[in-house]
C-alpha cells in the first residue's frame, strides 16, 4: 500500500 | 598512484557484503580524505554512502583524486578469497583500467593478488544536506535486524513511529498484524545493549521492508545502529565502521495514495 517516493525527489544532483 | 592497506581486512569484506545486494555497480572515490562511495539502488529508492577515512588505514597513499568504477558482485567475489585474518591491500596505478587486491596471511606465508577490471560508470552524485532530525534512535543492530526480519514475515512495509512511549515498528498483511515497541533502555551493563531515543517531535513514517532488510546486511560491522527520522525526509540508517567511518543508508518513505 502507498506510493513509494524516490530518493532523487529529496536530494539534488551535486 | 593509489594504495591502501588494511590490517583488519575482514572489515572490507563486511563492507562489501553490506552493499553488494543493494547496488550493482558503483564508483569508489579515492582522495586524501579517504575511500568513499555513494550509490543508489537501481530503482532510486535507496542510497548508500560509505566513508572509510584515510587515517583508519595502516597505509594510505592517494597522489591525486581517483574514481574507480567497480562491479560490486565481482569485487565481493574477489574479497571473499581473502581470509578473515588477512591483511588487504588495494592498489591502482594512474592510467590503468584495473585494480589489484592483495591478500597477506597474518604469518606472511601466503600472499595472493587478484586483478579486477574497472568500469566506466555514469552515476548521479547527490548532495545530501546536513539535517536536524526530529527523532534519533540508537539501538542494538542485531535487535533492529531481528525486528525487520520478523516483520517481513507479516507484511511488505513497516510503519516506524516515535513517541514519548518509545519507538513502535508495525506491519500488516494478509495473515494479520504485528507491533513491536522498543522503549528507551539506557541502564544496561554494556553500552552496546542500550536503546536511546532522542525525540524533538513525534514522527511516523512508512518504509518498504525489502530495503530495510537489505540494510541490515551491515549488522556484523557495528553493535549499534542509528536510525534518524524526520517527517517528509528519507530515513537514515547508520552503521559505524570501527572508528574509520560509516555506512549510511538513506531510504525514501512511502506515502498514502
mmCIF file of N, CA, C and O in Angstrom, chain B residues 164-251:
data_model
loop_
_atom_site.group_PDB
_atom_site.id
_atom_site.type_symbol
_atom_site.label_atom_id
_atom_site.label_comp_id
_atom_site.label_asym_id
_atom_site.label_seq_id
_atom_site.Cartn_x
_atom_site.Cartn_y
_atom_site.Cartn_z
ATOM 1 N N UNK B 164 6.702 9.625 22.831
ATOM 2 C CA UNK B 164 7.301 9.645 24.164
ATOM 3 C C UNK B 164 7.412 8.244 24.757
ATOM 4 O O UNK B 164 8.270 7.968 25.599
ATOM 5 N N UNK B 165 6.512 7.345 24.314
ATOM 6 C CA UNK B 165 6.493 5.973 24.864
ATOM 7 C C UNK B 165 7.687 5.145 24.365
ATOM 8 O O UNK B 165 8.060 4.168 24.991
ATOM 9 N N UNK B 166 8.200 5.505 23.196
ATOM 10 C CA UNK B 166 9.278 4.706 22.625
ATOM 11 C C UNK B 166 9.143 4.673 21.117
ATOM 12 O O UNK B 166 8.525 5.550 20.515
ATOM 13 N N UNK B 167 9.726 3.629 20.508
ATOM 14 C CA UNK B 167 9.620 3.507 19.051
ATOM 15 C C UNK B 167 8.815 2.244 18.739
ATOM 16 O O UNK B 167 9.061 1.179 19.294
ATOM 17 N N UNK B 168 7.821 2.435 17.861
ATOM 18 C CA UNK B 168 6.949 1.320 17.504
ATOM 19 C C UNK B 168 7.182 0.951 16.037
ATOM 20 O O UNK B 168 7.176 1.819 15.165
ATOM 21 N N UNK B 169 7.422 -0.338 15.815
ATOM 22 C CA UNK B 169 7.565 -0.869 14.458
ATOM 23 C C UNK B 169 6.317 -1.698 14.182
ATOM 24 O O UNK B 169 6.033 -2.645 14.922
ATOM 25 N N UNK B 170 5.551 -1.344 13.145
ATOM 26 C CA UNK B 170 4.314 -2.066 12.867
ATOM 27 C C UNK B 170 4.278 -2.557 11.436
ATOM 28 O O UNK B 170 4.766 -1.873 10.524
ATOM 29 N N UNK B 171 3.682 -3.737 11.259
ATOM 30 C CA UNK B 171 3.483 -4.278 9.907
ATOM 31 C C UNK B 171 2.101 -4.929 9.865
ATOM 32 O O UNK B 171 1.561 -5.363 10.886
ATOM 33 N N UNK B 172 1.547 -4.975 8.675
ATOM 34 C CA UNK B 172 0.207 -5.523 8.496
ATOM 35 C C UNK B 172 0.209 -6.301 7.185
ATOM 36 O O UNK B 172 0.850 -5.883 6.213
ATOM 37 N N UNK B 173 -0.481 -7.427 7.175
ATOM 38 C CA UNK B 173 -0.518 -8.213 5.934
ATOM 39 C C UNK B 173 -1.735 -9.106 5.908
ATOM 40 O O UNK B 173 -2.647 -8.959 6.738
ATOM 41 N N UNK B 174 -1.746 -10.045 4.947
ATOM 42 C CA UNK B 174 -2.912 -10.921 4.768
ATOM 43 C C UNK B 174 -3.174 -11.778 6.002
ATOM 44 O O UNK B 174 -4.323 -12.067 6.333
ATOM 45 N N UNK B 175 -2.111 -12.187 6.688
ATOM 46 C CA UNK B 175 -2.321 -13.121 7.807
ATOM 47 C C UNK B 175 -2.590 -12.405 9.128
ATOM 48 O O UNK B 175 -3.009 -13.023 10.089
ATOM 49 N N UNK B 176 -2.330 -11.090 9.188
ATOM 50 C CA UNK B 176 -2.576 -10.384 10.439
ATOM 51 C C UNK B 176 -1.701 -9.156 10.571
ATOM 52 O O UNK B 176 -1.309 -8.567 9.560
ATOM 53 N N UNK B 177 -1.412 -8.793 11.812
ATOM 54 C CA UNK B 177 -0.666 -7.553 12.051
ATOM 55 C C UNK B 177 0.313 -7.768 13.189
ATOM 56 O O UNK B 177 0.145 -8.681 14.009
ATOM 57 N N UNK B 178 1.332 -6.944 13.233
ATOM 58 C CA UNK B 178 2.330 -7.054 14.302
ATOM 59 C C UNK B 178 2.774 -5.672 14.735
ATOM 60 O O UNK B 178 2.887 -4.761 13.914
ATOM 61 N N UNK B 179 2.992 -5.528 16.027
ATOM 62 C CA UNK B 179 3.526 -4.285 16.590
ATOM 63 C C UNK B 179 4.669 -4.650 17.523
ATOM 64 O O UNK B 179 4.499 -5.495 18.396
ATOM 65 N N UNK B 180 5.801 -4.003 17.337
ATOM 66 C CA UNK B 180 6.920 -4.221 18.261
ATOM 67 C C UNK B 180 7.310 -2.854 18.810
ATOM 68 O O UNK B 180 7.612 -1.940 18.038
ATOM 69 N N UNK B 181 7.250 -2.732 20.127
ATOM 70 C CA UNK B 181 7.589 -1.451 20.748
ATOM 71 C C UNK B 181 8.913 -1.610 21.492
ATOM 72 O O UNK B 181 9.077 -2.534 22.281
ATOM 73 N N UNK B 182 9.845 -0.712 21.224
ATOM 74 C CA UNK B 182 11.095 -0.694 21.980
ATOM 75 C C UNK B 182 11.118 0.590 22.790
ATOM 76 O O UNK B 182 10.925 1.679 22.248
ATOM 77 N N UNK B 183 11.368 0.430 24.087
ATOM 78 C CA UNK B 183 11.434 1.601 24.963
ATOM 79 C C UNK B 183 12.881 1.959 25.196
ATOM 80 O O UNK B 183 13.771 1.110 25.080
ATOM 81 N N UNK B 184 13.082 3.207 25.576
ATOM 82 C CA UNK B 184 14.432 3.635 25.932
ATOM 83 C C UNK B 184 14.948 2.766 27.073
ATOM 84 O O UNK B 184 14.207 2.480 28.026
ATOM 85 N N UNK B 185 16.182 2.317 26.956
ATOM 86 C CA UNK B 185 16.770 1.484 27.992
ATOM 87 C C UNK B 185 18.256 1.779 28.052
ATOM 88 O O UNK B 185 19.053 1.204 27.321
ATOM 89 N N UNK B 186 18.586 2.743 28.911
ATOM 90 C CA UNK B 186 19.983 3.177 28.988
ATOM 91 C C UNK B 186 20.700 2.504 30.147
ATOM 92 O O UNK B 186 21.921 2.583 30.261
ATOM 93 N N UNK B 187 19.934 1.823 31.020
ATOM 94 C CA UNK B 187 20.527 1.245 32.226
ATOM 95 C C UNK B 187 20.901 -0.214 31.977
ATOM 96 O O UNK B 187 20.343 -1.130 32.550
ATOM 97 N N UNK B 188 21.829 -0.410 31.062
ATOM 98 C CA UNK B 188 22.274 -1.760 30.742
ATOM 99 C C UNK B 188 23.739 -1.883 31.151
ATOM 100 O O UNK B 188 24.435 -0.885 31.314
ATOM 101 N N UNK B 189 24.203 -3.128 31.307
ATOM 102 C CA UNK B 189 25.591 -3.336 31.723
ATOM 103 C C UNK B 189 26.567 -2.880 30.640
ATOM 104 O O UNK B 189 27.604 -2.312 30.920
ATOM 105 N N UNK B 190 26.197 -3.187 29.387
ATOM 106 C CA UNK B 190 27.109 -2.857 28.294
ATOM 107 C C UNK B 190 26.469 -1.774 27.429
ATOM 108 O O UNK B 190 25.295 -1.910 27.057
ATOM 109 N N UNK B 191 27.214 -0.719 27.089
ATOM 110 C CA UNK B 191 26.621 0.377 26.310
ATOM 111 C C UNK B 191 26.073 -0.086 24.957
ATOM 112 O O UNK B 191 25.114 0.499 24.452
ATOM 113 N N UNK B 192 26.646 -1.155 24.395
ATOM 114 C CA UNK B 192 26.162 -1.614 23.082
ATOM 115 C C UNK B 192 24.770 -2.244 23.164
ATOM 116 O O UNK B 192 24.129 -2.452 22.139
ATOM 117 N N UNK B 193 24.313 -2.555 24.383
ATOM 118 C CA UNK B 193 22.975 -3.125 24.538
ATOM 119 C C UNK B 193 21.905 -2.056 24.737
ATOM 120 O O UNK B 193 20.712 -2.366 24.828
ATOM 121 N N UNK B 194 22.316 -0.784 24.816
ATOM 122 C CA UNK B 194 21.368 0.279 25.158
ATOM 123 C C UNK B 194 20.464 0.635 23.979
ATOM 124 O O UNK B 194 20.835 0.485 22.813
ATOM 125 N N UNK B 195 19.272 1.094 24.306
ATOM 126 C CA UNK B 195 18.381 1.716 23.325
ATOM 127 C C UNK B 195 18.149 3.143 23.802
ATOM 128 O O UNK B 195 17.686 3.354 24.927
ATOM 129 N N UNK B 196 18.540 4.091 22.982
ATOM 130 C CA UNK B 196 18.423 5.501 23.351
ATOM 131 C C UNK B 196 17.544 6.184 22.312
ATOM 132 O O UNK B 196 17.791 6.049 21.102
ATOM 133 N N UNK B 197 16.530 6.889 22.779
ATOM 134 C CA UNK B 197 15.627 7.577 21.848
ATOM 135 C C UNK B 197 15.659 9.072 22.157
ATOM 136 O O UNK B 197 15.314 9.492 23.262
ATOM 137 N N UNK B 198 16.127 9.839 21.166
ATOM 138 C CA UNK B 198 16.104 11.304 21.315
ATOM 139 C C UNK B 198 15.002 11.813 20.417
ATOM 140 O O UNK B 198 15.063 11.635 19.205
ATOM 141 N N UNK B 199 13.984 12.432 21.023
ATOM 142 C CA UNK B 199 12.848 12.877 20.223
ATOM 143 C C UNK B 199 12.589 14.358 20.424
ATOM 144 O O UNK B 199 12.416 14.808 21.546
ATOM 145 N N UNK B 200 12.617 15.118 19.332
ATOM 146 C CA UNK B 200 12.215 16.523 19.387
ATOM 147 C C UNK B 200 10.709 16.622 19.127
ATOM 148 O O UNK B 200 10.001 17.388 19.773
ATOM 149 N N UNK B 201 10.243 15.836 18.132
ATOM 150 C CA UNK B 201 8.841 15.827 17.713
ATOM 151 C C UNK B 201 8.454 14.372 17.471
ATOM 152 O O UNK B 201 9.277 13.604 16.969
ATOM 153 N N UNK B 202 7.201 14.011 17.766
ATOM 154 C CA UNK B 202 6.769 12.671 17.372
ATOM 155 C C UNK B 202 6.816 12.556 15.843
ATOM 156 O O UNK B 202 6.505 13.530 15.151
ATOM 157 N N UNK B 203 7.221 11.418 15.345
ATOM 158 C CA UNK B 203 7.306 11.249 13.885
ATOM 159 C C UNK B 203 6.890 9.827 13.513
ATOM 160 O O UNK B 203 7.197 8.869 14.226
ATOM 161 N N UNK B 204 6.133 9.736 12.419
ATOM 162 C CA UNK B 204 5.687 8.434 11.915
ATOM 163 C C UNK B 204 5.958 8.384 10.418
ATOM 164 O O UNK B 204 5.551 9.286 9.688
ATOM 165 N N UNK B 205 6.661 7.345 9.995
ATOM 166 C CA UNK B 205 6.979 7.198 8.573
ATOM 167 C C UNK B 205 6.818 5.725 8.176
ATOM 168 O O UNK B 205 6.939 4.826 9.020
ATOM 169 N N UNK B 206 6.549 5.509 6.881
ATOM 170 C CA UNK B 206 6.347 4.149 6.364
ATOM 171 C C UNK B 206 7.444 3.814 5.353
ATOM 172 O O UNK B 206 7.766 4.642 4.498
ATOM 173 N N UNK B 207 7.991 2.612 5.472
ATOM 174 C CA UNK B 207 9.098 2.212 4.594
ATOM 175 C C UNK B 207 8.916 0.781 4.092
ATOM 176 O O UNK B 207 8.312 -0.055 4.770
ATOM 177 N N UNK B 208 9.480 0.532 2.916
ATOM 178 C CA UNK B 208 9.478 -0.824 2.350
ATOM 179 C C UNK B 208 10.468 -1.688 3.136
ATOM 180 O O UNK B 208 11.639 -1.333 3.273
ATOM 181 N N UNK B 209 9.992 -2.816 3.634
ATOM 182 C CA UNK B 209 10.841 -3.695 4.457
ATOM 183 C C UNK B 209 11.952 -4.355 3.649
ATOM 184 O O UNK B 209 13.013 -4.683 4.188
ATOM 185 N N UNK B 210 11.714 -4.525 2.356
ATOM 186 C CA UNK B 210 12.732 -5.150 1.498
ATOM 187 C C UNK B 210 14.056 -4.377 1.604
ATOM 188 O O UNK B 210 15.130 -4.974 1.688
ATOM 189 N N UNK B 211 13.969 -3.052 1.601
ATOM 190 C CA UNK B 211 15.191 -2.244 1.679
ATOM 191 C C UNK B 211 15.782 -2.295 3.086
ATOM 192 O O UNK B 211 16.990 -2.419 3.257
ATOM 193 N N UNK B 212 14.902 -2.169 4.088
ATOM 194 C CA UNK B 212 15.387 -2.212 5.480
ATOM 195 C C UNK B 212 16.167 -3.511 5.720
ATOM 196 O O UNK B 212 17.232 -3.524 6.342
ATOM 197 N N UNK B 213 15.618 -4.617 5.211
ATOM 198 C CA UNK B 213 16.293 -5.901 5.396
ATOM 199 C C UNK B 213 17.642 -5.931 4.689
ATOM 200 O O UNK B 213 18.594 -6.530 5.180
ATOM 201 N N UNK B 214 17.697 -5.272 3.550
ATOM 202 C CA UNK B 214 18.965 -5.204 2.828
ATOM 203 C C UNK B 214 19.997 -4.391 3.635
ATOM 204 O O UNK B 214 21.177 -4.758 3.701
ATOM 205 N N UNK B 215 19.548 -3.320 4.296
ATOM 206 C CA UNK B 215 20.467 -2.500 5.107
ATOM 207 C C UNK B 215 21.057 -3.313 6.264
ATOM 208 O O UNK B 215 22.202 -3.083 6.669
ATOM 209 N N UNK B 216 20.244 -4.233 6.794
ATOM 210 C CA UNK B 216 20.717 -4.969 7.974
ATOM 211 C C UNK B 216 21.847 -5.957 7.631
ATOM 212 O O UNK B 216 22.398 -6.587 8.526
ATOM 213 N N UNK B 217 22.218 -6.059 6.367
ATOM 214 C CA UNK B 217 23.414 -6.836 5.987
ATOM 215 C C UNK B 217 24.667 -6.214 6.618
ATOM 216 O O UNK B 217 25.715 -6.848 6.696
ATOM 217 N N UNK B 218 24.554 -4.951 7.057
ATOM 218 C CA UNK B 218 25.696 -4.278 7.685
ATOM 219 C C UNK B 218 25.809 -4.603 9.182
ATOM 220 O O UNK B 218 26.749 -4.136 9.837
ATOM 221 N N UNK B 219 24.881 -5.398 9.711
ATOM 222 C CA UNK B 219 24.870 -5.690 11.155
ATOM 223 C C UNK B 219 26.230 -6.187 11.683
ATOM 224 O O UNK B 219 26.648 -5.758 12.758
ATOM 225 N N UNK B 220 26.953 -7.063 10.961
ATOM 226 C CA UNK B 220 28.240 -7.531 11.514
ATOM 227 C C UNK B 220 29.280 -6.424 11.684
ATOM 228 O O UNK B 220 30.280 -6.626 12.371
ATOM 229 N N UNK B 221 29.045 -5.252 11.094
ATOM 230 C CA UNK B 221 30.024 -4.165 11.192
ATOM 231 C C UNK B 221 29.971 -3.431 12.519
ATOM 232 O O UNK B 221 30.971 -2.878 12.960
ATOM 233 N N UNK B 222 28.791 -3.341 13.124
ATOM 234 C CA UNK B 222 28.653 -2.492 14.314
ATOM 235 C C UNK B 222 27.616 -3.064 15.269
ATOM 236 O O UNK B 222 26.591 -3.590 14.841
ATOM 237 N N UNK B 223 27.903 -2.930 16.564
ATOM 238 C CA UNK B 223 26.975 -3.428 17.594
ATOM 239 C C UNK B 223 25.713 -2.585 17.663
ATOM 240 O O UNK B 223 24.663 -3.053 18.074
ATOM 241 N N UNK B 224 25.870 -1.283 17.279
ATOM 242 C CA UNK B 224 24.719 -0.376 17.384
ATOM 243 C C UNK B 224 24.373 0.191 16.012
ATOM 244 O O UNK B 224 25.249 0.365 15.145
ATOM 245 N N UNK B 225 23.105 0.490 15.820
ATOM 246 C CA UNK B 225 22.645 1.155 14.604
ATOM 247 C C UNK B 225 21.961 2.457 15.029
ATOM 248 O O UNK B 225 21.395 2.526 16.131
ATOM 249 N N UNK B 226 22.078 3.476 14.200
ATOM 250 C CA UNK B 226 21.404 4.745 14.469
ATOM 251 C C UNK B 226 20.383 4.997 13.373
ATOM 252 O O UNK B 226 20.724 4.953 12.187
ATOM 253 N N UNK B 227 19.144 5.239 13.772
ATOM 254 C CA UNK B 227 18.058 5.480 12.814
ATOM 255 C C UNK B 227 17.588 6.910 13.024
ATOM 256 O O UNK B 227 17.125 7.260 14.110
ATOM 257 N N UNK B 228 17.744 7.760 12.004
ATOM 258 C CA UNK B 228 17.379 9.171 12.129
ATOM 259 C C UNK B 228 16.170 9.443 11.245
ATOM 260 O O UNK B 228 16.194 9.128 10.051
ATOM 261 N N UNK B 229 15.131 10.050 11.852
ATOM 262 C CA UNK B 229 13.892 10.266 11.102
ATOM 263 C C UNK B 229 13.366 11.685 11.291
ATOM 264 O O UNK B 229 13.438 12.257 12.369
ATOM 265 N N UNK B 230 12.834 12.221 10.184
ATOM 266 C CA UNK B 230 12.064 13.457 10.206
ATOM 267 C C UNK B 230 10.901 13.277 9.257
ATOM 268 O O UNK B 230 11.033 12.560 8.249
ATOM 269 N N UNK B 231 9.785 13.948 9.549
ATOM 270 C CA UNK B 231 8.646 13.889 8.641
ATOM 271 C C UNK B 231 9.107 14.374 7.274
ATOM 272 O O UNK B 231 9.885 15.328 7.185
ATOM 273 N N UNK B 232 8.644 13.746 6.247
ATOM 274 C CA UNK B 232 8.907 14.166 4.871
ATOM 275 C C UNK B 232 10.380 14.143 4.487
ATOM 276 O O UNK B 232 10.809 14.901 3.630
ATOM 277 N N UNK B 233 11.172 13.306 5.148
ATOM 278 C CA UNK B 233 12.567 13.133 4.731
ATOM 279 C C UNK B 233 12.885 11.630 4.685
ATOM 280 O O UNK B 233 12.264 10.846 5.406
ATOM 281 N N UNK B 234 13.853 11.246 3.867
ATOM 282 C CA UNK B 234 14.290 9.842 3.917
ATOM 283 C C UNK B 234 14.841 9.502 5.307
ATOM 284 O O UNK B 234 15.413 10.368 5.972
ATOM 285 N N UNK B 235 14.661 8.271 5.720
ATOM 286 C CA UNK B 235 15.265 7.814 6.973
ATOM 287 C C UNK B 235 16.754 7.565 6.702
ATOM 288 O O UNK B 235 17.133 7.229 5.582
ATOM 289 N N UNK B 236 17.572 7.775 7.725
ATOM 290 C CA UNK B 236 18.994 7.449 7.614
ATOM 291 C C UNK B 236 19.296 6.329 8.606
ATOM 292 O O UNK B 236 19.035 6.472 9.799
ATOM 293 N N UNK B 237 19.808 5.228 8.098
ATOM 294 C CA UNK B 237 20.184 4.091 8.937
ATOM 295 C C UNK B 237 21.704 4.004 8.880
ATOM 296 O O UNK B 237 22.274 3.775 7.811
ATOM 297 N N UNK B 238 22.330 4.243 10.019
ATOM 298 C CA UNK B 238 23.802 4.348 10.008
ATOM 299 C C UNK B 238 24.478 3.284 10.862
ATOM 300 O O UNK B 238 24.077 3.041 11.997
ATOM 301 N N UNK B 239 25.499 2.671 10.272
ATOM 302 C CA UNK B 239 26.374 1.739 10.986
ATOM 303 C C UNK B 239 27.780 2.329 10.958
ATOM 304 O O UNK B 239 28.286 2.701 9.895
ATOM 305 N N UNK B 240 28.414 2.428 12.130
ATOM 306 C CA UNK B 240 29.795 2.909 12.174
ATOM 307 C C UNK B 240 30.720 1.771 11.748
ATOM 308 O O UNK B 240 30.433 0.597 12.003
ATOM 309 N N UNK B 241 31.812 2.132 11.101
ATOM 310 C CA UNK B 241 32.815 1.131 10.722
ATOM 311 C C UNK B 241 34.048 1.350 11.599
ATOM 312 O O UNK B 241 34.867 2.233 11.327
ATOM 313 N N UNK B 242 34.124 0.587 12.683
ATOM 314 C CA UNK B 242 35.275 0.522 13.605
ATOM 315 C C UNK B 242 36.191 1.740 13.628
ATOM 316 O O UNK B 242 37.380 1.645 13.314
ATOM 317 N N UNK B 243 35.664 2.877 14.000
ATOM 318 C CA UNK B 243 36.495 4.067 14.171
ATOM 319 C C UNK B 243 37.036 4.657 12.872
ATOM 320 O O UNK B 243 37.766 5.644 12.888
ATOM 321 N N UNK B 244 36.686 4.063 11.732
ATOM 322 C CA UNK B 244 37.208 4.555 10.450
ATOM 323 C C UNK B 244 36.204 5.402 9.695
ATOM 324 O O UNK B 244 36.576 6.143 8.794
ATOM 325 N N UNK B 245 34.934 5.219 9.988
ATOM 326 C CA UNK B 245 33.946 5.919 9.177
ATOM 327 C C UNK B 245 32.572 5.296 9.363
ATOM 328 O O UNK B 245 32.228 4.869 10.462
ATOM 329 N N UNK B 246 31.830 5.219 8.276
ATOM 330 C CA UNK B 246 30.443 4.768 8.393
ATOM 331 C C UNK B 246 29.915 4.224 7.073
ATOM 332 O O UNK B 246 30.462 4.481 6.004
ATOM 333 N N UNK B 247 28.814 3.471 7.221
ATOM 334 C CA UNK B 247 27.925 3.190 6.089
ATOM 335 C C UNK B 247 26.595 3.809 6.459
ATOM 336 O O UNK B 247 26.057 3.525 7.544
ATOM 337 N N UNK B 248 26.083 4.693 5.617
ATOM 338 C CA UNK B 248 24.756 5.271 5.835
ATOM 339 C C UNK B 248 23.844 4.866 4.687
ATOM 340 O O UNK B 248 24.222 4.985 3.524
ATOM 341 N N UNK B 249 22.679 4.406 5.055
ATOM 342 C CA UNK B 249 21.667 4.081 4.057
ATOM 343 C C UNK B 249 20.544 5.107 4.171
ATOM 344 O O UNK B 249 20.071 5.392 5.280
ATOM 345 N N UNK B 250 20.144 5.648 3.053
ATOM 346 C CA UNK B 250 19.032 6.594 3.008
ATOM 347 C C UNK B 250 17.885 5.905 2.289
ATOM 348 O O UNK B 250 18.086 5.324 1.218
ATOM 349 N N UNK B 251 16.703 5.961 2.858
ATOM 350 C CA UNK B 251 15.551 5.302 2.225
ATOM 351 C C UNK B 251 14.376 6.271 2.150
ATOM 352 O O UNK B 251 13.941 6.819 3.175
#
